[in-house]
Every structure is written in C-alpha cells, then in structure tokens.
mmCIF file with all atom_site columns, C-alpha atoms in Angstrom:
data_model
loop_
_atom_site.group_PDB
_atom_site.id
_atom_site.type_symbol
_atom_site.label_atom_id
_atom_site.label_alt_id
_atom_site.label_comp_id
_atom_site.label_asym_id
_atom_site.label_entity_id
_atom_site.label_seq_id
_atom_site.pdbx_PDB_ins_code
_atom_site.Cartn_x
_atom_site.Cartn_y
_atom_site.Cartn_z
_atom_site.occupancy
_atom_site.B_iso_or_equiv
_atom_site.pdbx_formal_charge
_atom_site.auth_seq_id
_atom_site.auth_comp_id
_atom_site.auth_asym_id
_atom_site.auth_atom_id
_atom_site.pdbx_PDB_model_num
ATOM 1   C CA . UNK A 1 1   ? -8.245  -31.255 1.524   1.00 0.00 ? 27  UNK A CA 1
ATOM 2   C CA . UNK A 1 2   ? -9.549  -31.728 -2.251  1.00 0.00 ? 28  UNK A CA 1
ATOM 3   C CA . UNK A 1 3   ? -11.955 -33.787 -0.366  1.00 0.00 ? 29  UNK A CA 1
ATOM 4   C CA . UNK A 1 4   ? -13.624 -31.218 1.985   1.00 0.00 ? 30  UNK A CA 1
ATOM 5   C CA . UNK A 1 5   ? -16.924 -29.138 0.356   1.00 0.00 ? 31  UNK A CA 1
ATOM 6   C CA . UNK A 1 6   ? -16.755 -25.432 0.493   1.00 0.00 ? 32  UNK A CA 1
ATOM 7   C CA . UNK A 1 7   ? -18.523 -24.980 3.587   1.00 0.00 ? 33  UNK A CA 1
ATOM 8   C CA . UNK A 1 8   ? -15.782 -27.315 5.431   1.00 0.00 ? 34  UNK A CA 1
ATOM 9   C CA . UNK A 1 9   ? -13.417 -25.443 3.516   1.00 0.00 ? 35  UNK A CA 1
ATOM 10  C CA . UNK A 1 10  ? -14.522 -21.873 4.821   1.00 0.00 ? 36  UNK A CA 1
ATOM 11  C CA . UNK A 1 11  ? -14.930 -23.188 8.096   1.00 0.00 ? 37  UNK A CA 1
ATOM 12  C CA . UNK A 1 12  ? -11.392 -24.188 8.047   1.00 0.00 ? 38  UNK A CA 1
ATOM 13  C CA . UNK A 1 13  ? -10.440 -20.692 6.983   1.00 0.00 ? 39  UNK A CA 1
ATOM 14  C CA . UNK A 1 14  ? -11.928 -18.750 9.228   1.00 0.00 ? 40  UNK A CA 1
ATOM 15  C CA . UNK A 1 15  ? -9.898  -20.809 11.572  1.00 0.00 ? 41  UNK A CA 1
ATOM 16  C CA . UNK A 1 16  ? -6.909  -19.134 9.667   1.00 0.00 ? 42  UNK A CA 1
ATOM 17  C CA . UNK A 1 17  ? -6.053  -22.586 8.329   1.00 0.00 ? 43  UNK A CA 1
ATOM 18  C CA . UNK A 1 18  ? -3.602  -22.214 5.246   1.00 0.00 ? 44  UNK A CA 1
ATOM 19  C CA . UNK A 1 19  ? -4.557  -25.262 3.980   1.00 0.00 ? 45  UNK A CA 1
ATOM 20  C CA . UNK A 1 20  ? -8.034  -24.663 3.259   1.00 0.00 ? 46  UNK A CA 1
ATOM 21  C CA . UNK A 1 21  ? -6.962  -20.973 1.948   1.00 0.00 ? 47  UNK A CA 1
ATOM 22  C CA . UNK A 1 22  ? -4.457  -23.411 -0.664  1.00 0.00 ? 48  UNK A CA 1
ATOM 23  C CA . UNK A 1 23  ? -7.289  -25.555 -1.329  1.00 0.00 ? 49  UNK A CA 1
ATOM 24  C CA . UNK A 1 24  ? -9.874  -23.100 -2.705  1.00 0.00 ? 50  UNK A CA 1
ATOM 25  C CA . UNK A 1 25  ? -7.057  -21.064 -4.217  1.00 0.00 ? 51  UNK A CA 1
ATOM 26  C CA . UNK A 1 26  ? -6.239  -24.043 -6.256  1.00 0.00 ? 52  UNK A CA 1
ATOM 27  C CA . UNK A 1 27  ? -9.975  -25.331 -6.395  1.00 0.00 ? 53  UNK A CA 1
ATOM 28  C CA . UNK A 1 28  ? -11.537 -21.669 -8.303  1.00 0.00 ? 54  UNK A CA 1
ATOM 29  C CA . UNK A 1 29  ? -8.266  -19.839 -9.527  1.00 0.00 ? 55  UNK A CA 1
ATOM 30  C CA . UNK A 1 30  ? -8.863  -21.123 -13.064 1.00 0.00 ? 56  UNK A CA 1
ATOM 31  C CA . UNK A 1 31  ? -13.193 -20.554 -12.221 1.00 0.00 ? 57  UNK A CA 1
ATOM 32  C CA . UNK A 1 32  ? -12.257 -16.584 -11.569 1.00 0.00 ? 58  UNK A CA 1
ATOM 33  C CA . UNK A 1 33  ? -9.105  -16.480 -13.884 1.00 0.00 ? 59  UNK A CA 1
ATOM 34  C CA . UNK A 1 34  ? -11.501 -16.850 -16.864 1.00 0.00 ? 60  UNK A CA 1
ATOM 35  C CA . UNK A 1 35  ? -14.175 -14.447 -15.411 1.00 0.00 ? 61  UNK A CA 1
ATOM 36  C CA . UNK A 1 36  ? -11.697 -11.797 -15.293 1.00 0.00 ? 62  UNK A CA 1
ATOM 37  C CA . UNK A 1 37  ? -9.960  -12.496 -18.971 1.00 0.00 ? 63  UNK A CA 1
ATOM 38  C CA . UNK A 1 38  ? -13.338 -12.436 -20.331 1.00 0.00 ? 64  UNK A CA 1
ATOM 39  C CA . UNK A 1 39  ? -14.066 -9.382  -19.568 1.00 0.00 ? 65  UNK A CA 1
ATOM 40  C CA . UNK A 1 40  ? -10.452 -8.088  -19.426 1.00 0.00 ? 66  UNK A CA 1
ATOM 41  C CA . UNK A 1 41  ? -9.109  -9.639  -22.002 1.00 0.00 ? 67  UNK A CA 1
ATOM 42  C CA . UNK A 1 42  ? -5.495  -9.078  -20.604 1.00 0.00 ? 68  UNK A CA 1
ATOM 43  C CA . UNK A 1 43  ? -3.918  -12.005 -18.734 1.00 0.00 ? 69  UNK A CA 1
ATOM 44  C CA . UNK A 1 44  ? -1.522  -9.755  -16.301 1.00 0.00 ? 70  UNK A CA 1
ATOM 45  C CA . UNK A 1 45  ? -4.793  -7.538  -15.276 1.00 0.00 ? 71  UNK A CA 1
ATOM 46  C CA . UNK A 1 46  ? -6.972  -10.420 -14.980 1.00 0.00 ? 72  UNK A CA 1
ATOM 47  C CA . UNK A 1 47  ? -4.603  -12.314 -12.343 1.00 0.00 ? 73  UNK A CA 1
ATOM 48  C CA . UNK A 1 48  ? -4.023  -9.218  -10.810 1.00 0.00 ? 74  UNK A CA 1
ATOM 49  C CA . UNK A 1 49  ? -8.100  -9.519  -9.942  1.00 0.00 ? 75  UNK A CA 1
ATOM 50  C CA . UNK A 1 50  ? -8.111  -13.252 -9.193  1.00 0.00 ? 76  UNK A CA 1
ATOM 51  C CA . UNK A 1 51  ? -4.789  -12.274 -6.487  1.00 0.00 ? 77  UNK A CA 1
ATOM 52  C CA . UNK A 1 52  ? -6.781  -9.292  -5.385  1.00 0.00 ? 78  UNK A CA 1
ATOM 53  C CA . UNK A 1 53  ? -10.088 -11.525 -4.767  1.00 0.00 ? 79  UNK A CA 1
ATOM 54  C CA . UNK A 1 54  ? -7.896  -13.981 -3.216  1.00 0.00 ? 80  UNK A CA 1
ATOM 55  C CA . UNK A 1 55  ? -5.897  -12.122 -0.785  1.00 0.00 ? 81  UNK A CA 1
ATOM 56  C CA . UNK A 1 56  ? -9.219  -10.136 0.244   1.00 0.00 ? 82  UNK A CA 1
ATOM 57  C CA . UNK A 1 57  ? -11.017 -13.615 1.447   1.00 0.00 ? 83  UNK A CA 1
ATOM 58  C CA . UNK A 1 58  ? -7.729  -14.529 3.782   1.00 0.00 ? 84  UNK A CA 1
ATOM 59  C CA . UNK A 1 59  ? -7.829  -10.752 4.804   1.00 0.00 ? 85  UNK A CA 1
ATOM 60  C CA . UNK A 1 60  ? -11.458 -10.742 5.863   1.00 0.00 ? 86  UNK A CA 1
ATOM 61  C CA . UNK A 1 61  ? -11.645 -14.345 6.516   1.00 0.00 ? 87  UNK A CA 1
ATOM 62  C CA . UNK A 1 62  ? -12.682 -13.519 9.925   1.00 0.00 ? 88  UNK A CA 1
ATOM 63  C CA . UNK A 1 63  ? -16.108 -11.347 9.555   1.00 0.00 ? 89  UNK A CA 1
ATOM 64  C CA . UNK A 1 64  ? -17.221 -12.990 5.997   1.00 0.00 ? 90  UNK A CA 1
ATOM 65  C CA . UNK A 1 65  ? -20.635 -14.995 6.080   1.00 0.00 ? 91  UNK A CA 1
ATOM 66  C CA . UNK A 1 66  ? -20.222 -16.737 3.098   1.00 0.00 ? 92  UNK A CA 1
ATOM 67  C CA . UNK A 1 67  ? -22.960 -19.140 1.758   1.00 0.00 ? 93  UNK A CA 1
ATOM 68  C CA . UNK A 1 68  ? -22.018 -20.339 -1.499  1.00 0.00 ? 94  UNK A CA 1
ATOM 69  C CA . UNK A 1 69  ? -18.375 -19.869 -1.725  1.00 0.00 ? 95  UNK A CA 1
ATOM 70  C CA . UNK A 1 70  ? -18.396 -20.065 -5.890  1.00 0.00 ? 96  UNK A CA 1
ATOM 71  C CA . UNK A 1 71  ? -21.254 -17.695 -6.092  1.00 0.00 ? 97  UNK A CA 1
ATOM 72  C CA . UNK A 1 72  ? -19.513 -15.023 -3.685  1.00 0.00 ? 98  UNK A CA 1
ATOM 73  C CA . UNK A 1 73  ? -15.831 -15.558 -5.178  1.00 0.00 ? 99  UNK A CA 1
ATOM 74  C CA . UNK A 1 74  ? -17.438 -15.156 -8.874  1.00 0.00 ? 100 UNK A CA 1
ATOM 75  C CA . UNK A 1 75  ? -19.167 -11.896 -7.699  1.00 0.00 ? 101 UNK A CA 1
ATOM 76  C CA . UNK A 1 76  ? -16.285 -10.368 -6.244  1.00 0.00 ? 102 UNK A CA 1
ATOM 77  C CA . UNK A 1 77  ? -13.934 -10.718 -9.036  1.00 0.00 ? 103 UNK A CA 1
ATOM 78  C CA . UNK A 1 78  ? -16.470 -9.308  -11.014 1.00 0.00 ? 104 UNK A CA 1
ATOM 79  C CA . UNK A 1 79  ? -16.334 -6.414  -9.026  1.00 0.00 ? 105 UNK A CA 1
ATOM 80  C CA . UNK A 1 80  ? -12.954 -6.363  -8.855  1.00 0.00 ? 106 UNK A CA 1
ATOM 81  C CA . UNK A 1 81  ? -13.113 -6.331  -12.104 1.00 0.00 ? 107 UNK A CA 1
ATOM 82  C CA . UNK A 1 82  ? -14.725 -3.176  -12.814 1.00 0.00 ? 108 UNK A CA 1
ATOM 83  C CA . UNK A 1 83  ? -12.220 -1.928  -10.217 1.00 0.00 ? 109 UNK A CA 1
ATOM 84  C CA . UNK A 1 84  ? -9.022  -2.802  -12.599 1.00 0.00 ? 110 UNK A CA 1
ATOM 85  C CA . UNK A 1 85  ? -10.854 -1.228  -15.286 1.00 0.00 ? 111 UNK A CA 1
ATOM 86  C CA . UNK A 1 86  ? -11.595 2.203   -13.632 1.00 0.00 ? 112 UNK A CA 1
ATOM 87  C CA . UNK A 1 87  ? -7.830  1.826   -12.494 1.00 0.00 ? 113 UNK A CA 1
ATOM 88  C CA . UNK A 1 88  ? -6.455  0.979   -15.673 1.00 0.00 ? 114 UNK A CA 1
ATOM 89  C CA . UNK A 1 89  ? -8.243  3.318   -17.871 1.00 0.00 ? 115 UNK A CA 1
ATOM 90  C CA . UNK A 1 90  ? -9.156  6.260   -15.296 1.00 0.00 ? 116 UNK A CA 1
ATOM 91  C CA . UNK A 1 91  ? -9.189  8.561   -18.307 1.00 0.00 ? 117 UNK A CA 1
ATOM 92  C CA . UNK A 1 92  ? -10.889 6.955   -20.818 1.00 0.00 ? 118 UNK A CA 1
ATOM 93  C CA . UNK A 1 93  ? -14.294 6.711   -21.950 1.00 0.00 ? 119 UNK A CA 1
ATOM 94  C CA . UNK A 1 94  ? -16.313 3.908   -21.608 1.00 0.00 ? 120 UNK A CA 1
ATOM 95  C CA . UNK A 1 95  ? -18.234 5.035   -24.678 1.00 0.00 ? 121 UNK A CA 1
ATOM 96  C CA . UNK A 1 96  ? -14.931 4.829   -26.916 1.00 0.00 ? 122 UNK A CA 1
ATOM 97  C CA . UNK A 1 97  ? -15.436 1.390   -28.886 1.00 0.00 ? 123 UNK A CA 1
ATOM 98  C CA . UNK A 1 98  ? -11.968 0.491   -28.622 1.00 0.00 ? 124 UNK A CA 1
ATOM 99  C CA . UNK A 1 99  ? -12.521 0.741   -24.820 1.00 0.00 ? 125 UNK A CA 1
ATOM 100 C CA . UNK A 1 100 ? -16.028 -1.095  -24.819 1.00 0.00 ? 126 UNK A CA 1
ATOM 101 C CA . UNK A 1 101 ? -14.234 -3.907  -26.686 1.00 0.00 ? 127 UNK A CA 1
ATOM 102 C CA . UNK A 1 102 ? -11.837 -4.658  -23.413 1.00 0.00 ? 128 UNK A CA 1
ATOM 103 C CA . UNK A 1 103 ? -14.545 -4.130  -21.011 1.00 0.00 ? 129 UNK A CA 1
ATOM 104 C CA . UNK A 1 104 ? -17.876 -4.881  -22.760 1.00 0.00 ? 130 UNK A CA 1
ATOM 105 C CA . UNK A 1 105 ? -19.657 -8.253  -22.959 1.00 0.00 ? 131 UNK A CA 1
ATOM 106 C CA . UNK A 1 106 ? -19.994 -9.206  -26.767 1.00 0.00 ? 132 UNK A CA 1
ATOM 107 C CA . UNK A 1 107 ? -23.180 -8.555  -27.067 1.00 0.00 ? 133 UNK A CA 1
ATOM 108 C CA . UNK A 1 108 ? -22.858 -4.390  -25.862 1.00 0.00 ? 134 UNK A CA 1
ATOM 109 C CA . UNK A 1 109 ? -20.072 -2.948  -28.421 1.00 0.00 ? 135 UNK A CA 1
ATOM 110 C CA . UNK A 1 110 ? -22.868 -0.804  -29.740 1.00 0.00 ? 136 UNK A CA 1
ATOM 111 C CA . UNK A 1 111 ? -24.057 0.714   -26.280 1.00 0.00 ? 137 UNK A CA 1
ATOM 112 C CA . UNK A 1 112 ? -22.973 3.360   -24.757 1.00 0.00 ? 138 UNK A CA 1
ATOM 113 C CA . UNK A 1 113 ? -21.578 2.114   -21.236 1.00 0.00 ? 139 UNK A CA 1
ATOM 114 C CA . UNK A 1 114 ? -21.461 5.111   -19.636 1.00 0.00 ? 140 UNK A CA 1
ATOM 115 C CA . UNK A 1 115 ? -24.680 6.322   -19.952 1.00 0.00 ? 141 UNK A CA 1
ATOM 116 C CA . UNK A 1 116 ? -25.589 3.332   -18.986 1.00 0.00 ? 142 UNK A CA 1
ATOM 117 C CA . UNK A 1 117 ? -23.148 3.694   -15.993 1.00 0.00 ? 143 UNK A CA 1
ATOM 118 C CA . UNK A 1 118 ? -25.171 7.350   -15.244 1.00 0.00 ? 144 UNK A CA 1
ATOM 119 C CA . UNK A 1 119 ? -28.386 5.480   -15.654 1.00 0.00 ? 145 UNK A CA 1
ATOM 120 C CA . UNK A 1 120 ? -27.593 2.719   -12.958 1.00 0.00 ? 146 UNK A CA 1
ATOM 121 C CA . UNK A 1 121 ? -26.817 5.820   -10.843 1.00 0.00 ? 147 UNK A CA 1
ATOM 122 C CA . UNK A 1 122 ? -29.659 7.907   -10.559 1.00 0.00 ? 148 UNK A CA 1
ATOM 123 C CA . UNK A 1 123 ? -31.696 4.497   -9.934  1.00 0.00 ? 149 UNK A CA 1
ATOM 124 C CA . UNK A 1 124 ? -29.698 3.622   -6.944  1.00 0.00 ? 150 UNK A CA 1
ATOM 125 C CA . UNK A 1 125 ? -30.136 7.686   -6.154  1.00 0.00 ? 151 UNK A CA 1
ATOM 126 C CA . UNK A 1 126 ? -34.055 7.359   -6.297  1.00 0.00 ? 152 UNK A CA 1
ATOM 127 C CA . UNK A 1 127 ? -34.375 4.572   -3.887  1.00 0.00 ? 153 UNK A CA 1
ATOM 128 C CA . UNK A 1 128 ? -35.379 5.084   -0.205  1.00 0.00 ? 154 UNK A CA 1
ATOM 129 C CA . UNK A 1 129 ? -32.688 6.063   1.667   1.00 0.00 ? 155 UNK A CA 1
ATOM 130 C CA . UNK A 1 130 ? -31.990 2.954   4.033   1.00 0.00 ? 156 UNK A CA 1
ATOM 131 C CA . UNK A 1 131 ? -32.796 0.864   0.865   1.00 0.00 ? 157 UNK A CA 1
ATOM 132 C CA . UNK A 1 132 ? -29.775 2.991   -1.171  1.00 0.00 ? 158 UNK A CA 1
ATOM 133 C CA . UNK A 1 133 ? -27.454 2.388   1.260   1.00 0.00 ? 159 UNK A CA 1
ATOM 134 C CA . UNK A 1 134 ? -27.762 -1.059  1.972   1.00 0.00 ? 160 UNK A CA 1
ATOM 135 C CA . UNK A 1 135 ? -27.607 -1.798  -1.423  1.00 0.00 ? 161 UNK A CA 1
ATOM 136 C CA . UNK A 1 136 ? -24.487 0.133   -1.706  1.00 0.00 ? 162 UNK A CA 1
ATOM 137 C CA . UNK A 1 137 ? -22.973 -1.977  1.114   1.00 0.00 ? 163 UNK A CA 1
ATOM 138 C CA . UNK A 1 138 ? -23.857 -5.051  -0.086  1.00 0.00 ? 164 UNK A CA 1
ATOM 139 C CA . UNK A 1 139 ? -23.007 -3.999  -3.923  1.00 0.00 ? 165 UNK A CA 1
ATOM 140 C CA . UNK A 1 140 ? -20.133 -1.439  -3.675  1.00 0.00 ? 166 UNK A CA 1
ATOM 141 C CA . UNK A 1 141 ? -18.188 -1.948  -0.270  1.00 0.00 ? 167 UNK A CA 1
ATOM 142 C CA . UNK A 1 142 ? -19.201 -6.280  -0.856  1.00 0.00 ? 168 UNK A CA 1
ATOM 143 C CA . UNK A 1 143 ? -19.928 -5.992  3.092   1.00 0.00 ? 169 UNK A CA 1
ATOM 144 C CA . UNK A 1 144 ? -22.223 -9.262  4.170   1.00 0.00 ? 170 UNK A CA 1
ATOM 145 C CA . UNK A 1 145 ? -25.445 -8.496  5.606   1.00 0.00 ? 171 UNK A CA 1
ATOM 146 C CA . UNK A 1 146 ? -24.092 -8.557  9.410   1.00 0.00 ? 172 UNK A CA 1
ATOM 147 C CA . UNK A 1 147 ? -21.639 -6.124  8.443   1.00 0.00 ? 173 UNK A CA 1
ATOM 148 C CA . UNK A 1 148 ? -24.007 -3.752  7.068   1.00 0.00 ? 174 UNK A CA 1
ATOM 149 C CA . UNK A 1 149 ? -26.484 -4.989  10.347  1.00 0.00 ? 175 UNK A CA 1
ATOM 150 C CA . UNK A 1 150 ? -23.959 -3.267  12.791  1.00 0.00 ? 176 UNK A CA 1
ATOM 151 C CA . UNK A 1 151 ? -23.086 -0.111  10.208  1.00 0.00 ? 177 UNK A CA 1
ATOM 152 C CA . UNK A 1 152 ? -25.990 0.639   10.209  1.00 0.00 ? 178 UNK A CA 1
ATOM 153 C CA . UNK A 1 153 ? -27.601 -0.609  13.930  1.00 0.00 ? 179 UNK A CA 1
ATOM 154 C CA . UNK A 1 154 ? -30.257 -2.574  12.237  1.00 0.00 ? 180 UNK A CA 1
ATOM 155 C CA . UNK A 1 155 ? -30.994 -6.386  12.455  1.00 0.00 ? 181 UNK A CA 1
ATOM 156 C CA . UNK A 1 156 ? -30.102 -8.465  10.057  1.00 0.00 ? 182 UNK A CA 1
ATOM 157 C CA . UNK A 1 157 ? -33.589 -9.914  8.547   1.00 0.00 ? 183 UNK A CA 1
ATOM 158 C CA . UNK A 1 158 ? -34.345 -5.733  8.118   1.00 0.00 ? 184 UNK A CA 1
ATOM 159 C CA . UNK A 1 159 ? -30.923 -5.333  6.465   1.00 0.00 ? 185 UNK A CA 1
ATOM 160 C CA . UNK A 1 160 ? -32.473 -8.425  3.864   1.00 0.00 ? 186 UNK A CA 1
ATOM 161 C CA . UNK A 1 161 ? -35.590 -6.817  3.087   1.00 0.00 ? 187 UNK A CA 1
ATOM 162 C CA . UNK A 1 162 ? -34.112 -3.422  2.573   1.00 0.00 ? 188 UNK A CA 1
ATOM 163 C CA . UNK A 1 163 ? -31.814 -5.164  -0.167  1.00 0.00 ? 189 UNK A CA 1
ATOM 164 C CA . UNK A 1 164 ? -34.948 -7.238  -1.674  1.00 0.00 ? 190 UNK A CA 1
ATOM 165 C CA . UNK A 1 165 ? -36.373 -4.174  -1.877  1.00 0.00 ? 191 UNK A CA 1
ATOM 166 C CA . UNK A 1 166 ? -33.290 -2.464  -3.451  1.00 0.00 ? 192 UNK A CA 1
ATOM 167 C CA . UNK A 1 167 ? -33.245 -5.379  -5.618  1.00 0.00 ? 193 UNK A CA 1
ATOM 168 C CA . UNK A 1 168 ? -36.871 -5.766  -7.027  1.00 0.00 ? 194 UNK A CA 1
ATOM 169 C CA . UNK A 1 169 ? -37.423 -1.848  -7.705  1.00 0.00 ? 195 UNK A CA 1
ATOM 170 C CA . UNK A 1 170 ? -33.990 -1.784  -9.610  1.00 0.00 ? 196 UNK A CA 1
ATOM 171 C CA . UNK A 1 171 ? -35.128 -4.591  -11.721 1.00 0.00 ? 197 UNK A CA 1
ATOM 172 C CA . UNK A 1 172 ? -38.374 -3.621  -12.281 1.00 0.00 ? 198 UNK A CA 1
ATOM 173 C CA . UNK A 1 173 ? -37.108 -0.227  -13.383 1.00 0.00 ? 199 UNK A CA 1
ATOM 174 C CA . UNK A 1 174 ? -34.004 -1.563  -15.480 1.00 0.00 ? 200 UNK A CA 1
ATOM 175 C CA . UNK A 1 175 ? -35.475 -4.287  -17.108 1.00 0.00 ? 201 UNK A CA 1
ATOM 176 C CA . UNK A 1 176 ? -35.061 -3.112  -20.519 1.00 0.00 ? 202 UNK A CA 1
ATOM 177 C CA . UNK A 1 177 ? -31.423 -2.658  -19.525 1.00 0.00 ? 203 UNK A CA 1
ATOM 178 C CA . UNK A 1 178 ? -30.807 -5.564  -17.278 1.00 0.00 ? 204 UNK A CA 1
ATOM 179 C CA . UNK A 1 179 ? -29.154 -8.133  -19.188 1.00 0.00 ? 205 UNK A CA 1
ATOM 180 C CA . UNK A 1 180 ? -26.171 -5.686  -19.220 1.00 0.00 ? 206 UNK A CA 1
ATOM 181 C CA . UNK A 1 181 ? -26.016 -5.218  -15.001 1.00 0.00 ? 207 UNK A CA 1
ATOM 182 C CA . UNK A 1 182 ? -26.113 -8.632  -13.893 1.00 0.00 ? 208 UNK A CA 1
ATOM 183 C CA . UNK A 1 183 ? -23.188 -8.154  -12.185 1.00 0.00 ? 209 UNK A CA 1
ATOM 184 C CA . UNK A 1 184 ? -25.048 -5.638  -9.668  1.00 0.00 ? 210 UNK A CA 1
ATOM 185 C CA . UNK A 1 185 ? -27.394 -8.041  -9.698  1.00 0.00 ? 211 UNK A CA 1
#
C-alpha cells in the first residue's frame, strides 16, 4: 500500500477499502498532528482534530471529490481546528492574550482576533448572494463543488466561478488583513 499515490489511494477508499483508509492514516497523521499542535498547542485537543479529520474522510468517503489529498486533509484540520477552539473555549475571548497565545499564529499576539473574526464576517455578508453561499459551502460546511452543484441546482463550472469570485473580491478587500485568513483561503 505505501506504494500506491494518493489518487490510487482515494480511489481505493471510496471503494470502502480499509487498507487504503490505514495507509493515508499512517501516511499524514504526523502531516495534520503538527498542524493542529501548532495552532493548539495541546496534544489531547490536537489528536482529537487529526481523529475528527480522519473519521470524517471514511464517513464521507463516498461523495468526496478530492484532488490533492494533502492539500484537502491539511485544510480540513485546519478547520477543524477552529472548531476545537470554539468548543473548547466557547466563553472566552479571542481578544484575551492568554487566549490568542493557544490559538494565534506567532506573528498575531498583538491583534485583536475577534474583530478580525467580525471583519471576515461582514465581507462574506457583502458578497452577492449565490457568491456568499457558495463560499460558505465550500468554506464552512467543507462540501466539494458537486455537493454544493446539487444544493444549490446549479452546474458545477457555475458553482467554480461563483467561488473565484467569492475568492478574488475577499482578497482584494482583505488584503491588508490576509496573511492572518489563509486558512479561508
């Protein structure tokens, strides 16, 4: 199996093969282990996000179109991520610096996270509608782009440009801001 690429490797899985599910659990546990302890910087919550991760690609093995398995597996446990966070401190705030120092990339311990959190917000709330949602989709709920295609009774290639477009206006109008939400990104 250590011999298979990724795209063998999913192909295998969505065949419900345990082997391949083995495989890329032992190929990227370490990959996403370190993603979440860097930004967690608590070893039981961080596997808790690699096993969450994990357990969601066997669950939706079936209906994920996954292209680059390391790119989508590092995205999602970034997002699951921010998940344990909101679950672990539900009443804190993310402007507290003791908080911002488990949650925070080095380099933001002097901004304030959750205006930065309100900012992101009313961004996503000024884009078109279609545009808001599909990036919500794709961003929040991590559906793939023919998941979001039958939500929302579109095709696929106008599911694409209405994230591009999501994308491109949320860049253009966070730039000064965007080193801190590549993870939307």
């Amino acid at each position: 199996m250590d011999e298979l690429s990724d795209i063998a490797l999913l192909e295998r899985l969505q065949q419900a093969d345990a082997s391949a599910y083995t495989e890329i659990f032992h190929r990227y546990w370490e990959k996403l282990y370190a993603i979440a302890y860097n930004r967690l910087r608590v070893r039981t919550a961080a596997e808790d996000v690699v096993q969450e991760v994990l357990a969601s690609l066997w669950a939706r093995r079936e209906v994920l179109e996954i292209r680059h398995l390391s790119g989508y597996l590092a995205t999602a446990t970034r997002y699951a991520v921010f998940r344990q966070i909101s679950r672990l401190l539900p009443d804190q705030p993310l402007d507290n610096p003791e908080v911002m120092q488990q949650v925070a990339a080095p380099d933001m311990d002097h901004l304030d996270y959750y205006r930065l959190q309100e900012r992101l917000g009313a961004e996503i709330a000024r884009l078109p509608e279609k545009c808001r949602l599909v990036f919500l989709y794709s961003r929040k709920e991590q559906y793939s782009n023919k998941e979001i295609a039958a939500a929302m009774q579109l095709s696929e290639k106008t599911v694409e440009a209405h994230l591009t477009k999501a994308l491109k206006q949320l860049r253009v109008r966070l730039k000064d801001v965007y080193p801190y939400l590549s993870f939307f990104f």
